[in-house]
Tab-separated table of C-alpha atoms in Angstrom:
chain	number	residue	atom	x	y	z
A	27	UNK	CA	21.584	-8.246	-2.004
A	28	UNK	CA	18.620	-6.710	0.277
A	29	UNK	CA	17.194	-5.224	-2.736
A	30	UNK	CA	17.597	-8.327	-4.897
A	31	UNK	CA	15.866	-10.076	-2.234
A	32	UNK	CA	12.741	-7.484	-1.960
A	33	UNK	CA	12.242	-7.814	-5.353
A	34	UNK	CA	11.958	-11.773	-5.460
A	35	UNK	CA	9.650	-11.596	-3.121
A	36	UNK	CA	7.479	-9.134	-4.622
A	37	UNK	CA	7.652	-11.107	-7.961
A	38	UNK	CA	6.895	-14.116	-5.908
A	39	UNK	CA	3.958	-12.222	-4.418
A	40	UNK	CA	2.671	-10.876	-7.765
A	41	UNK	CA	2.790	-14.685	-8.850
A	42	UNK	CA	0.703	-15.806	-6.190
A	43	UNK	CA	-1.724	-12.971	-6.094
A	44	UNK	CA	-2.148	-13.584	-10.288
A	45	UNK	CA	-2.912	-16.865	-9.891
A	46	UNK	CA	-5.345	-16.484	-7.374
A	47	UNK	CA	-6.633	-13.808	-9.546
A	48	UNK	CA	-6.617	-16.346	-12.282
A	49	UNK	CA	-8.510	-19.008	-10.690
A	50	UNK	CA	-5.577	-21.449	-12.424
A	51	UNK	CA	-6.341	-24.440	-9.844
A	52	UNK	CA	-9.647	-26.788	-9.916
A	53	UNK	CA	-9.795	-26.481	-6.638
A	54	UNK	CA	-9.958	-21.950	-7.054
A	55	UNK	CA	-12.714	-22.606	-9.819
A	56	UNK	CA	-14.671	-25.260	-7.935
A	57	UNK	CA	-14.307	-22.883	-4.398
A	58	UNK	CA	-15.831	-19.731	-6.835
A	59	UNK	CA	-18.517	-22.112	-8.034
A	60	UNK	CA	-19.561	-22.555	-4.596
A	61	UNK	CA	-18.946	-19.428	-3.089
A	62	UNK	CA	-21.179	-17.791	-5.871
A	63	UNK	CA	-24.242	-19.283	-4.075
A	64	UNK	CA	-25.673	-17.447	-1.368
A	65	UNK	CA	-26.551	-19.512	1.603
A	66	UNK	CA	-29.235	-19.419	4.302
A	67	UNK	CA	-28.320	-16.866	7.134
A	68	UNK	CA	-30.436	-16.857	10.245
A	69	UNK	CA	-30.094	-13.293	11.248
A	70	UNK	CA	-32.130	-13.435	14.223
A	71	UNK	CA	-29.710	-15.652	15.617
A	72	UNK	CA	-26.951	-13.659	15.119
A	73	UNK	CA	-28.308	-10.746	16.641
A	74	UNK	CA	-28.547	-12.876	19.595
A	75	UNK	CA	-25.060	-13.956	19.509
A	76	UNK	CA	-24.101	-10.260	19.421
A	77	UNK	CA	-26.309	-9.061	22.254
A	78	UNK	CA	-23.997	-8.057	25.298
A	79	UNK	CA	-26.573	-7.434	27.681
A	80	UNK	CA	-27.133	-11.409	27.313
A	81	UNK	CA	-23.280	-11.610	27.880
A	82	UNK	CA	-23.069	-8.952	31.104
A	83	UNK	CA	-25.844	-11.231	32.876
A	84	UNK	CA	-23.763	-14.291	31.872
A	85	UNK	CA	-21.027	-12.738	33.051
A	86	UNK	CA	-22.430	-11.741	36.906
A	87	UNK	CA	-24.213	-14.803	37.552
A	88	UNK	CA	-21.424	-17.633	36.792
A	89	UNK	CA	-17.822	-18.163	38.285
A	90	UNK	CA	-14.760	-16.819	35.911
A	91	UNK	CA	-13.841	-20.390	34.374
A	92	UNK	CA	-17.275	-21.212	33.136
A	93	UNK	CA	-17.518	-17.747	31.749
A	94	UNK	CA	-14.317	-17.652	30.095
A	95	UNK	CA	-15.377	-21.423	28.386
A	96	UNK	CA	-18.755	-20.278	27.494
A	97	UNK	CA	-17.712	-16.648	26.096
A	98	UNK	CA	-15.296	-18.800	24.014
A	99	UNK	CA	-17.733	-21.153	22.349
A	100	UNK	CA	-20.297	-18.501	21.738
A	101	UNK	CA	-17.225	-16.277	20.119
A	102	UNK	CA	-16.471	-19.660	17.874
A	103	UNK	CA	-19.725	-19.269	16.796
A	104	UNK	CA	-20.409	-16.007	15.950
A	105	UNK	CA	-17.178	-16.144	14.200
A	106	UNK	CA	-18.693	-19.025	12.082
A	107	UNK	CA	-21.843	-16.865	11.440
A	108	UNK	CA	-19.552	-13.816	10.155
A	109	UNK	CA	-17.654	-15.898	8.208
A	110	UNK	CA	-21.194	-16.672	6.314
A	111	UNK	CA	-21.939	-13.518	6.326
A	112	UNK	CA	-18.969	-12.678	4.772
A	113	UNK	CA	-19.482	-15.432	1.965
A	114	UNK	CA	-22.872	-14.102	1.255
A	115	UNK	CA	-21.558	-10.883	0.974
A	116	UNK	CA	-18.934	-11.963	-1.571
A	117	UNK	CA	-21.980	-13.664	-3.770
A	118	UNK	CA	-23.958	-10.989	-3.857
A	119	UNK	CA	-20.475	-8.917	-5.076
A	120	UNK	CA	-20.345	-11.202	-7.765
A	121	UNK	CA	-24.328	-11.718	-8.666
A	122	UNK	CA	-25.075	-8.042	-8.289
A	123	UNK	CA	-21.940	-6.938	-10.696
A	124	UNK	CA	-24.285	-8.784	-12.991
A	125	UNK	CA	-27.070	-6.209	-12.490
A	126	UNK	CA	-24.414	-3.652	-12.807
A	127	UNK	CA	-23.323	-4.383	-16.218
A	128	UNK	CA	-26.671	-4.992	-17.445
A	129	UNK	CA	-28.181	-1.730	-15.742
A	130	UNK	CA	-25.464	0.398	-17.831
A	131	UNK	CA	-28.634	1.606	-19.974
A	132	UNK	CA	-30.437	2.272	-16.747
A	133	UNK	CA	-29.302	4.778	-14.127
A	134	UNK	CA	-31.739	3.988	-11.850
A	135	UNK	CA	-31.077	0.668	-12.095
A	136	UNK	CA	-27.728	1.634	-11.961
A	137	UNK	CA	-27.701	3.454	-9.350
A	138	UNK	CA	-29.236	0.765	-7.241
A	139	UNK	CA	-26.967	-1.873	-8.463
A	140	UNK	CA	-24.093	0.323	-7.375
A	141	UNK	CA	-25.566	0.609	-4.215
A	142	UNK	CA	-26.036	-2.631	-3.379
A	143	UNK	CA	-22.776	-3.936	-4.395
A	144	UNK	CA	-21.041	-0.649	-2.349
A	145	UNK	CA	-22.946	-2.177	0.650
A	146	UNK	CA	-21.996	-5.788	0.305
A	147	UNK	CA	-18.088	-4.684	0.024
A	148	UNK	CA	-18.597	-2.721	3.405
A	149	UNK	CA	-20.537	-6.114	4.683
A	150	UNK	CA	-17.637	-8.065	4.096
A	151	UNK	CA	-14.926	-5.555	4.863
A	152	UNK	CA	-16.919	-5.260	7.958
A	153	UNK	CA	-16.683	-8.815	8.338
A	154	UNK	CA	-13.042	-8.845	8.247
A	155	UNK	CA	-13.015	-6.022	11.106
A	156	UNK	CA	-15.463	-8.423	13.923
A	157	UNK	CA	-13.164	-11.431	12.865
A	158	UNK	CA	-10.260	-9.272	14.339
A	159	UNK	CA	-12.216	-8.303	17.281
A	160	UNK	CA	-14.100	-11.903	18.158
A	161	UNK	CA	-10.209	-12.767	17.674
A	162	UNK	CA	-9.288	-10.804	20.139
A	163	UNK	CA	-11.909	-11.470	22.418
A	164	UNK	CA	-11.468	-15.590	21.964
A	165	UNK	CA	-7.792	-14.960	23.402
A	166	UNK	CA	-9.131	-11.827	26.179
A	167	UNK	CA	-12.465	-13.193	27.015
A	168	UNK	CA	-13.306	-10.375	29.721
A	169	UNK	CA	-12.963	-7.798	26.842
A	170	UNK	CA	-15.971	-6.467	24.656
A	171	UNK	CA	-16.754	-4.878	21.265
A	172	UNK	CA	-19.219	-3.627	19.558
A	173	UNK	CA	-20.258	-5.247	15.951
A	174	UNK	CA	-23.926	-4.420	15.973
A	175	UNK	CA	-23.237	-2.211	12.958
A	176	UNK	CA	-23.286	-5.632	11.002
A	177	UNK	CA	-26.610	-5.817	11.245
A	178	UNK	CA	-28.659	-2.797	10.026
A	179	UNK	CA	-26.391	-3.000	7.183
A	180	UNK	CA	-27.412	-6.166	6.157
A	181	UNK	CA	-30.924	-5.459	6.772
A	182	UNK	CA	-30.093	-2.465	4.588
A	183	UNK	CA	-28.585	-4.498	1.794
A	184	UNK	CA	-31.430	-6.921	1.967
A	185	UNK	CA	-34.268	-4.082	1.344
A	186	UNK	CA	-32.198	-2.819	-1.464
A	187	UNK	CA	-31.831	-5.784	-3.327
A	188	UNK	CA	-35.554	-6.554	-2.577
A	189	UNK	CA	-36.249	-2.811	-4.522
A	190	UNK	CA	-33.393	-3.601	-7.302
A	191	UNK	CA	-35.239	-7.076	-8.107
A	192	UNK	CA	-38.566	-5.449	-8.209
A	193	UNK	CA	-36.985	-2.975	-10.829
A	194	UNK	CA	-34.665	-5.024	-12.805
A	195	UNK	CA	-36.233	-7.468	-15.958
A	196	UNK	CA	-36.253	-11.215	-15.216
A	197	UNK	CA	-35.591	-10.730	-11.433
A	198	UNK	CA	-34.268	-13.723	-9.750
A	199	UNK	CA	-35.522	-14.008	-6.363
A	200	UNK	CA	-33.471	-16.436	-4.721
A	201	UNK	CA	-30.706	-14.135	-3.007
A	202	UNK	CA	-32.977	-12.233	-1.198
A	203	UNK	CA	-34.568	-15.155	0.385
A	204	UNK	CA	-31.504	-17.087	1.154
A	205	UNK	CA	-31.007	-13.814	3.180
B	39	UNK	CA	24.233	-18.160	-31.203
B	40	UNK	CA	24.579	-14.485	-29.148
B	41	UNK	CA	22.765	-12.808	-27.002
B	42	UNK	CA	22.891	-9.747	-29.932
B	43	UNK	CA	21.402	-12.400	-32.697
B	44	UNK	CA	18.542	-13.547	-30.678
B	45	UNK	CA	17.852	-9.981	-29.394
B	46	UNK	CA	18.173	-8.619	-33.054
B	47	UNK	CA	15.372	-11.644	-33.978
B	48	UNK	CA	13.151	-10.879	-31.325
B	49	UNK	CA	13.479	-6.765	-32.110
B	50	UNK	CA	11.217	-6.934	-35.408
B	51	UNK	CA	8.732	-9.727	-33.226
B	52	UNK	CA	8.373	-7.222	-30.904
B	53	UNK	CA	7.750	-4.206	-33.303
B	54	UNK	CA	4.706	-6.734	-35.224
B	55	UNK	CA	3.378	-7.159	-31.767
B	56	UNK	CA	3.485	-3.496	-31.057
B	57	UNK	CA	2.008	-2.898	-34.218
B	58	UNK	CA	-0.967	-5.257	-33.582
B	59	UNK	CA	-1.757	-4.221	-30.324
B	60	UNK	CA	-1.704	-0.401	-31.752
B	61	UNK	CA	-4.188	-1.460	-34.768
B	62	UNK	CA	-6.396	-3.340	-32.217
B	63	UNK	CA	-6.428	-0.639	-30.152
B	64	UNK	CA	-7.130	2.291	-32.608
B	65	UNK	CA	-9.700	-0.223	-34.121
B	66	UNK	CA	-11.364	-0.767	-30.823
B	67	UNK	CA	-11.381	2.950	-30.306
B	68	UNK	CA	-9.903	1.798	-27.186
B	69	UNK	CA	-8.630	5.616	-26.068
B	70	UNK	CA	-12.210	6.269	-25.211
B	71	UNK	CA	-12.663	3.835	-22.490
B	72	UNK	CA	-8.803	3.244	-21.623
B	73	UNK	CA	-6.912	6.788	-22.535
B	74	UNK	CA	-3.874	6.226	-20.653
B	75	UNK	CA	-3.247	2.377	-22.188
B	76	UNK	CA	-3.399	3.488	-25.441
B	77	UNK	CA	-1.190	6.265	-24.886
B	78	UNK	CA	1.433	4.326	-23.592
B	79	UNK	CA	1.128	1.337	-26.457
B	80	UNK	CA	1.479	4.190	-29.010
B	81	UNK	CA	4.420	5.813	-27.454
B	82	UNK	CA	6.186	2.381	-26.663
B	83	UNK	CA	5.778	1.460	-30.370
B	84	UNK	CA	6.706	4.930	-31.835
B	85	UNK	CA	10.050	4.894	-29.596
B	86	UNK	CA	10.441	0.909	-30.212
B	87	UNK	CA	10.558	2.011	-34.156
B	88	UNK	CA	12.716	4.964	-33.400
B	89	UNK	CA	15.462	2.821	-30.874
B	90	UNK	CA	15.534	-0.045	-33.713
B	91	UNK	CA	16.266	2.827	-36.271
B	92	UNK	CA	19.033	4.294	-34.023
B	93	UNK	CA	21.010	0.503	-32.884
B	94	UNK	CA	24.111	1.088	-34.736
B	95	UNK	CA	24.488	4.942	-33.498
B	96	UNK	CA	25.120	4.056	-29.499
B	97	UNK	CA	24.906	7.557	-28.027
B	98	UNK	CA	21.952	8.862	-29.490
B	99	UNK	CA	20.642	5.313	-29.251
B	100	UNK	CA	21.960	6.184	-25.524
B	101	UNK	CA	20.099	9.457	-25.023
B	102	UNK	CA	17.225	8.284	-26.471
B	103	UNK	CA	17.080	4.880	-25.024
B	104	UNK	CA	16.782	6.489	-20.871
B	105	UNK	CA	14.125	9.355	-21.967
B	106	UNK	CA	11.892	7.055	-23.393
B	107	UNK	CA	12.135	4.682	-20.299
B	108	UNK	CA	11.276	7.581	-18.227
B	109	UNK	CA	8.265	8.338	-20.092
B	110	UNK	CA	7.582	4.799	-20.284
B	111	UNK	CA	7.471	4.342	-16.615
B	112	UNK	CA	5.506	7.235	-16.253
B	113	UNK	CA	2.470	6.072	-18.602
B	114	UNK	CA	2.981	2.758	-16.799
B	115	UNK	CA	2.129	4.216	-13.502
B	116	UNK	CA	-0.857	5.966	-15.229
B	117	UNK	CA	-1.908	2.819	-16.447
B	118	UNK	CA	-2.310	1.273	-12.860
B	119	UNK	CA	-4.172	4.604	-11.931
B	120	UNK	CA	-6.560	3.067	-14.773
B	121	UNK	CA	-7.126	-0.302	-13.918
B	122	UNK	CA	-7.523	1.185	-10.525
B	123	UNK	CA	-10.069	3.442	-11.511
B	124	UNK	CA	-11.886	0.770	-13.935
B	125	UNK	CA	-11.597	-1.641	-10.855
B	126	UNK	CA	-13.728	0.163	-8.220
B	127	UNK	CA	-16.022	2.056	-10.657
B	128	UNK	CA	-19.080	0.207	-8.902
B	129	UNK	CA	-18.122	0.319	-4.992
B	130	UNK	CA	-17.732	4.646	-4.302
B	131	UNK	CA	-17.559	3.301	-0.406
B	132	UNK	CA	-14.808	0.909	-1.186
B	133	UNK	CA	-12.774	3.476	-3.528
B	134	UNK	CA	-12.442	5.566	-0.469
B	135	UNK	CA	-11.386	2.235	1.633
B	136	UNK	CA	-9.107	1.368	-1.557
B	137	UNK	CA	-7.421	4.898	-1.619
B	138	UNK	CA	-6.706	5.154	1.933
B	139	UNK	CA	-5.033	1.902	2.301
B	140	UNK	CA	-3.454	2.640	-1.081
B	141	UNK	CA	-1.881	5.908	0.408
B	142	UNK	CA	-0.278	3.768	3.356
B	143	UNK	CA	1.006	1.039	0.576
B	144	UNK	CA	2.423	3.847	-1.085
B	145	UNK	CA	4.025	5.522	1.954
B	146	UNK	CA	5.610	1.739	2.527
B	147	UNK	CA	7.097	1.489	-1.164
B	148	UNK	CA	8.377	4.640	-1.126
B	149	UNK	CA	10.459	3.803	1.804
B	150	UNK	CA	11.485	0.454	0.634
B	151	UNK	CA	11.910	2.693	-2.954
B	152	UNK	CA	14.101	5.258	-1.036
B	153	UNK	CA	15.984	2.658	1.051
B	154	UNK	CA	17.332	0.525	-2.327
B	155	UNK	CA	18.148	3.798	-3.688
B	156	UNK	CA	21.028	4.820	-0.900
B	157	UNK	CA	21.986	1.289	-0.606
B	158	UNK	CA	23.228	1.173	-3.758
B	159	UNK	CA	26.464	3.161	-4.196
B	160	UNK	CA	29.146	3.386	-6.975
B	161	UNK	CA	32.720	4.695	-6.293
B	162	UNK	CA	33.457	4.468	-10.642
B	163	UNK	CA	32.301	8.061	-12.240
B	164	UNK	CA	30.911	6.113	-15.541
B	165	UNK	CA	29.324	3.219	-13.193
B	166	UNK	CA	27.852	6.011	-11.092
B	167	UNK	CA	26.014	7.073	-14.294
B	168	UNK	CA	25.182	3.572	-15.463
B	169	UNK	CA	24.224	1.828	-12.160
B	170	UNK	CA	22.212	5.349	-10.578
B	171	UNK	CA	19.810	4.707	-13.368
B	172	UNK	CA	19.250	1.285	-12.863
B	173	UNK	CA	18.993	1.894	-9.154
B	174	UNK	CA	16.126	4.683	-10.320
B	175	UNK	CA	14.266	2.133	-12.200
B	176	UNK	CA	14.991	-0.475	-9.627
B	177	UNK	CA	12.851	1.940	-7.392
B	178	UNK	CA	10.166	2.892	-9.769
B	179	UNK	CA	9.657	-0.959	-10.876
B	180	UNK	CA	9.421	-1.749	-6.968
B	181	UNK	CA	6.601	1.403	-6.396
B	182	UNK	CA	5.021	-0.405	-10.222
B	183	UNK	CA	5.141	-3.734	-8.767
B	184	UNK	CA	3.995	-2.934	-5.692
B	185	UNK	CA	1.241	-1.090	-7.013
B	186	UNK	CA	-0.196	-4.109	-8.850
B	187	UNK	CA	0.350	-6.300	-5.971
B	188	UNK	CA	-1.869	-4.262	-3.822
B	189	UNK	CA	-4.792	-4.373	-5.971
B	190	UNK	CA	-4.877	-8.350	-7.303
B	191	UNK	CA	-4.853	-8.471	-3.760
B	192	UNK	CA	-7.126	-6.307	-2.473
B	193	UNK	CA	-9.744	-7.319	-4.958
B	194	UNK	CA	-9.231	-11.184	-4.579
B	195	UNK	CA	-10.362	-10.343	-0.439
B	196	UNK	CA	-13.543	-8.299	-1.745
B	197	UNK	CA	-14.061	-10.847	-5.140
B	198	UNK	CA	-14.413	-7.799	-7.025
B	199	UNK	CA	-14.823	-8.376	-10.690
B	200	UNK	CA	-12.293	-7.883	-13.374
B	201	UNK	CA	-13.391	-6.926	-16.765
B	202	UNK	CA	-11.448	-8.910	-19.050
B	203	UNK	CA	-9.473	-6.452	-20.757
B	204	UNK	CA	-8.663	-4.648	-17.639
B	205	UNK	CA	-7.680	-7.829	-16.331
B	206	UNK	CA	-5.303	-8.479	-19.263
B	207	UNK	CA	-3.938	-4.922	-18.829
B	208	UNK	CA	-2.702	-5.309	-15.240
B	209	UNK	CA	-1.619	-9.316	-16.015
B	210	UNK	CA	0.517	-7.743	-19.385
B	211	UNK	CA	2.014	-4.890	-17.401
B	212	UNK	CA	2.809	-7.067	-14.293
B	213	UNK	CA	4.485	-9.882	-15.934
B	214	UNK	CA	6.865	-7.492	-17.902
B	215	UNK	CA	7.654	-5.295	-14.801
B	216	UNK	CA	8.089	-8.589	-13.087
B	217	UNK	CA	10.809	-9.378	-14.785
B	218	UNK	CA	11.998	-5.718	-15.384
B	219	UNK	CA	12.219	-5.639	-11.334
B	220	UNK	CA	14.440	-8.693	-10.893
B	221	UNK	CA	16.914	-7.555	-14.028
B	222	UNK	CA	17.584	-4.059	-13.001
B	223	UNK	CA	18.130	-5.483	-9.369
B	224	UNK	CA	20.695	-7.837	-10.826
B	225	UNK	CA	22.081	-5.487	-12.837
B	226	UNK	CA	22.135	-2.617	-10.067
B	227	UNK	CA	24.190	-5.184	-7.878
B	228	UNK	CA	26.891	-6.847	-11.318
B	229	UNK	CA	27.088	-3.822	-13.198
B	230	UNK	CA	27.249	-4.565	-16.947
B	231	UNK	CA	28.392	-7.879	-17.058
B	232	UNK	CA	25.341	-9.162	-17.429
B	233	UNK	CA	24.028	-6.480	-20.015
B	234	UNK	CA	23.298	-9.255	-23.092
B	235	UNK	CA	21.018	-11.469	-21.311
B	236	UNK	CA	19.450	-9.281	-19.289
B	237	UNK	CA	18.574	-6.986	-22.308
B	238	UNK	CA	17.416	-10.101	-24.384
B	239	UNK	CA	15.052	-10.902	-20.877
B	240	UNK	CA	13.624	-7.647	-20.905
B	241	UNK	CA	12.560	-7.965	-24.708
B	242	UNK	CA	11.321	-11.745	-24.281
B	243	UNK	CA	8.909	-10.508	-21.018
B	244	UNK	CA	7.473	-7.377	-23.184
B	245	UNK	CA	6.741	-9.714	-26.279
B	246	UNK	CA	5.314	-11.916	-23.583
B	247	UNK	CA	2.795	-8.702	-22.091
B	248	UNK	CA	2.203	-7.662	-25.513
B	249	UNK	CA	0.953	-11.149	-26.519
B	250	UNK	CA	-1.127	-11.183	-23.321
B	251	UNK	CA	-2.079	-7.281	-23.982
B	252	UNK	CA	-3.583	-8.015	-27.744
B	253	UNK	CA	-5.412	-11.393	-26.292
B	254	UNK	CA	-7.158	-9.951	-23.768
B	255	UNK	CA	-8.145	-7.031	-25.666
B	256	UNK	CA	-9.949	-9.048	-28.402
B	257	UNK	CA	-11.725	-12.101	-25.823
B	258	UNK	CA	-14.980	-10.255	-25.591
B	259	UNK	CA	-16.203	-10.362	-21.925
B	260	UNK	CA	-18.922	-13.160	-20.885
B	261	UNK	CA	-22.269	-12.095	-21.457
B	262	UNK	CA	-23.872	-11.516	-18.087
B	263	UNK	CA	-25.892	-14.689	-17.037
B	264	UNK	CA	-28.209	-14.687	-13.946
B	265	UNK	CA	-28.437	-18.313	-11.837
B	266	UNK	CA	-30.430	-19.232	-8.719
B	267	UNK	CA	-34.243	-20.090	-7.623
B	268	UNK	CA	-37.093	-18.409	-6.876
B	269	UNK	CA	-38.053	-18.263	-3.569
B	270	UNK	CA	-41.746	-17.717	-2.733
B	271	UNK	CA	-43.486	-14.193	-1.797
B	272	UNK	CA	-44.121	-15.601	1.919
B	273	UNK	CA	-40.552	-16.782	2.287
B	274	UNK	CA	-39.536	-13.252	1.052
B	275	UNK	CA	-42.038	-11.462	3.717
B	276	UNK	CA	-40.923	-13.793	6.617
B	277	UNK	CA	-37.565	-12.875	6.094
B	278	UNK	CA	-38.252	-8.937	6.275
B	279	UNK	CA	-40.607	-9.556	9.539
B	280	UNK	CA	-37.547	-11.326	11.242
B	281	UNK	CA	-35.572	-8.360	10.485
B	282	UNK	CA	-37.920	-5.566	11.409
B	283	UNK	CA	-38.553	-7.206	14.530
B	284	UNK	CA	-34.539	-6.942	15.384
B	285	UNK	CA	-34.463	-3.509	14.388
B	286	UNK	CA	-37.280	-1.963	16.177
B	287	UNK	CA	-37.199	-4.180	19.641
C-alpha cells in the first residue's frame, strides 16, 4: 500500500509541476506576462539595508525590544527588495534566452548571452539562499549573515548586459535601465 | 466488449502513431540534435511491430515482451539525461547547481526505489517471477518519475526556458510513465487480476505520449521577439555611477 501511495503522490506531483510548466491557468499566463517586465531596483538602497555596521551601531545604542522590532521591519524589507531582485532576475532569464537563441550564429554574442543568463540564475538562486537567512534572522533577530555577495553580482550582470546590448543588433535598452 | 478487443483496436493505433513519430523524426533529422529520443522511438516501434507479430505465441511473446521493457526503460532514462542536457545548455553555473542537487534527488529515489523493492514479497514460485518484475519496474518508473519531477520543478523556480520540442519530450514521456507508475504499483500489490485493464491503460497512456510526442515535434518554436523601452544614455550612466560608488566606498 506504501508504495501505491508514493506513487500517487508523485503522479500528483508530476501533475502539478506540468501544469505549472504549462502555464494552463489565466492567472499563470497573466503572472508570466508581468513577471517578464523588469522593474525599477534601487540598489543603493539595498546596499544600505544590507550594511551591518549600520545594524551593530543600532544594535549598541538602543534597548533589546526596540532592536528586536526595528531589526524585524528592516528584515521585512530587505526581504521585499530580494524578492524584486529575484523577479528581475527571472526577466532577464527569460529576455536574455532571447539573445541566446538569436546569438546561435554569433559566439561572441553567444558567449555573452550565456553569461549573462548563467549570472541571473545564480542572482536568483542567490535570492532564494538570503530569503532563508533574512528568514531566519526575522524569527532570531540577534543573529547575522552575510548577503553582500548579492550585490557585485548584480553590478556584474548589469555591466554585462550593458556590453551584450552594445553588441547585439536592435538592442533594447530598457532592462539595463530598469536596473 | 473486452479488455482483449479494445486492446487489439488500439494495437494497430499505436503502431500508425509509432510510425508517424518515426517518419517525423527521420524527416526532421531529429538524431542530430536529440540522439537518444530517436533511438528509443525507433526501438519502441521496431519491438511494438515485432510483439504484435508474436501475440498468439505467449512465451516468446513472453521473453520478448520483458527484454524490450528493459531496454525501453533504459533509453527512457537516457532520454531525461537529454532533456536535461538540452535544458541547462545556456546556464554552465546552474548545470553544476542542477547536477549536485540532482545527485541528492537521486540518492533519495534510490532509497524510496530500494525500499518498494523489499517491501514487496511473494511466497508463490510463478508470482515471485511475475510480481519481482513488476516490483523492478515499479522502482525504475519511481527513479523515471522522479527524475522528471525534479526538473519541471527545478526549472519552473529558475523560469528557465523550454524549447518546445524538448518540452513535448519530457510532457510525452511523463504522462506515459505516469500512468506506467500507478499500474505496475497496482499490479505489484493484486497480482494478475487486474492484467486486462491495466495492459489496455498502459497502451491508451503511450498512444496518448505519442500523440503529444509527434505534436510537439512539428509546432515550430516562437520566433524570438524582443519587448521593452528605451531608456536614455543619462539614465543608463546614472545607474552605473550609483553602482560604482557602492563598490568602491
Amino acid at each position: 500500500m506504501i508504495a501505491i501511495i508514493i506513487s500517487i503522490v508523485l503522479v500528483g506531483i508530476f501533475v502539478v509541476s506540468s501544469g505549472m510548466l504549462f502555464g494552463v491557468t489565466r492567472y499563470l499566463r497573466g503572472a508570466q506576462s508581468r513577471a517578464s517586465v523588469v522593474k525599477p531596483f534601487d540598489i543603493v538602497a539595498f546596499a544600505t539595508l544590507l550594511d551591518r555596521e549600520d545594524e551593530l551601531f543600532l544594535r549598541k545604542q538602543l534597548p533589546l525590544r526596540v532592536f528586536t522590532r526595528l531589526k524585524r521591519q528592516r528584515v521585512r524589507l530587505t526581504l521585499r527588495y530580494v524578492v524584486r531582485l529575484a523577479a528581475n532576475a527571472a526577466a532577464i532569464l527569460r529576455t536574455h534566452r532571447i539573445d541566446w537563441q538569436m546569438a546561435q550564429v554569433d559566439a561572441e554574442l553567444d558567449t555573452k548571452a550565456t553569461a549573462i543568463l548563467d549570472l541571473a540564475a545564480r542572482i536568483r538562486l542567490e535570492c532564494f539562499a538570503v530569503s532563508l537567512k533574512l528568514l531566519i534572522e526575522f524569527i532570531f533577530p540577534s543573529r547575522q549573515f552575510q548577503t553582500t555577495t548579492l550585490v557585485p553580482q548584480y553590478r556584474a550582470l548589469r555591466e554585462s548586459m550593458a556590453q551584450l546590448q552594445k553588441m547585439a543588433v536592435g538592442t533594447s535598452l530598457g532592462l539595463v535601465s530598469a536596473l | 466488449m473486452s479488455y482483449e478487443n479494445l486492446i487489439h483496436g488500439l494495437w494497430p493505433i499505436g503502431l500508425v502513431l509509432q510510425g508517424l513519430l518515426a517518419t517525423v523524426l527521420l524527416s526532421k533529422k531529429a538524431w542530430q540534435k536529440f540522439p537518444f529520443f530517436t533511438s528509443y522511438s525507433l526501438v519502441s516501434f521496431v519491438t511494438t511491430v515485432a510483439l504484435f507479430g508474436l501475440r498468439n505465441s505467449p512465451k516468446v511473446y513472453f521473453y520478448t515482451y520483458w527484454p524490450s521493457e528493459g531496454l525501453g526503460i533504459l533509453l527512457e532514462l537516457a532520454v531525461v539525461y537529454e532533456v536535461f542536457r538540452y535544458l541547462f545548455s545556456p546556464y554552465p553555473a546552474l548545470r553544476r547547481i542542477a547536477l549536485n542537487t540532482f545527485q541528492g534527488v537521486i540518492l533519495v529515489l534510490l532509497i524510496i526505489a530500494l525500499g518498494v523493492f523489499y517491501k514487496n514479497t511473494a511466497t508463490d514460485k510463478w508470482h515471485v517471477l511475475a510480481t519481482a518484475l513488476f516490483i523492478i519496474e515499479e522502482s525504475t518508473r519511481i527513479l523515471e518519475l522522479g527524475f522528471l519531477v525534479f526538473l519541471f520543478v527545478f526549472s519552473r523556480a529558475f523560469h528557465l526556458y523550454w524549447k518546445q520540442a524538448v518540452f513535448g519530450m519530457a510532457l510525452g514521456l511523463g504522462v506515459f510513465v505516469s500512468v506506467e507508475l500507478l499500474v505496475v504499483s497496482i499490479q505489484a500489490q493484486f497480482h494478475t487480476s487486474t492484467l486486462g485493464l491495466s495492459s489496455l491503460l498502459r497502451m491508451v497512456s503511450f498512444n496518448v505520449g505519442l500523440v503529444i510526442w509527434v505534436t510537439y515535434m512539428l509546432v515550430p518554436d516562437a520566433s524570438p521577439v524582443r519587448t521593452g523601452d528605451l531608456p536614455t544614455q543619462r539614465e543608463l550612466e546614472l545607474w552605473d555611477q550609483t553602482l560604482r560608488r557602492f563598490i568602491y566606498r
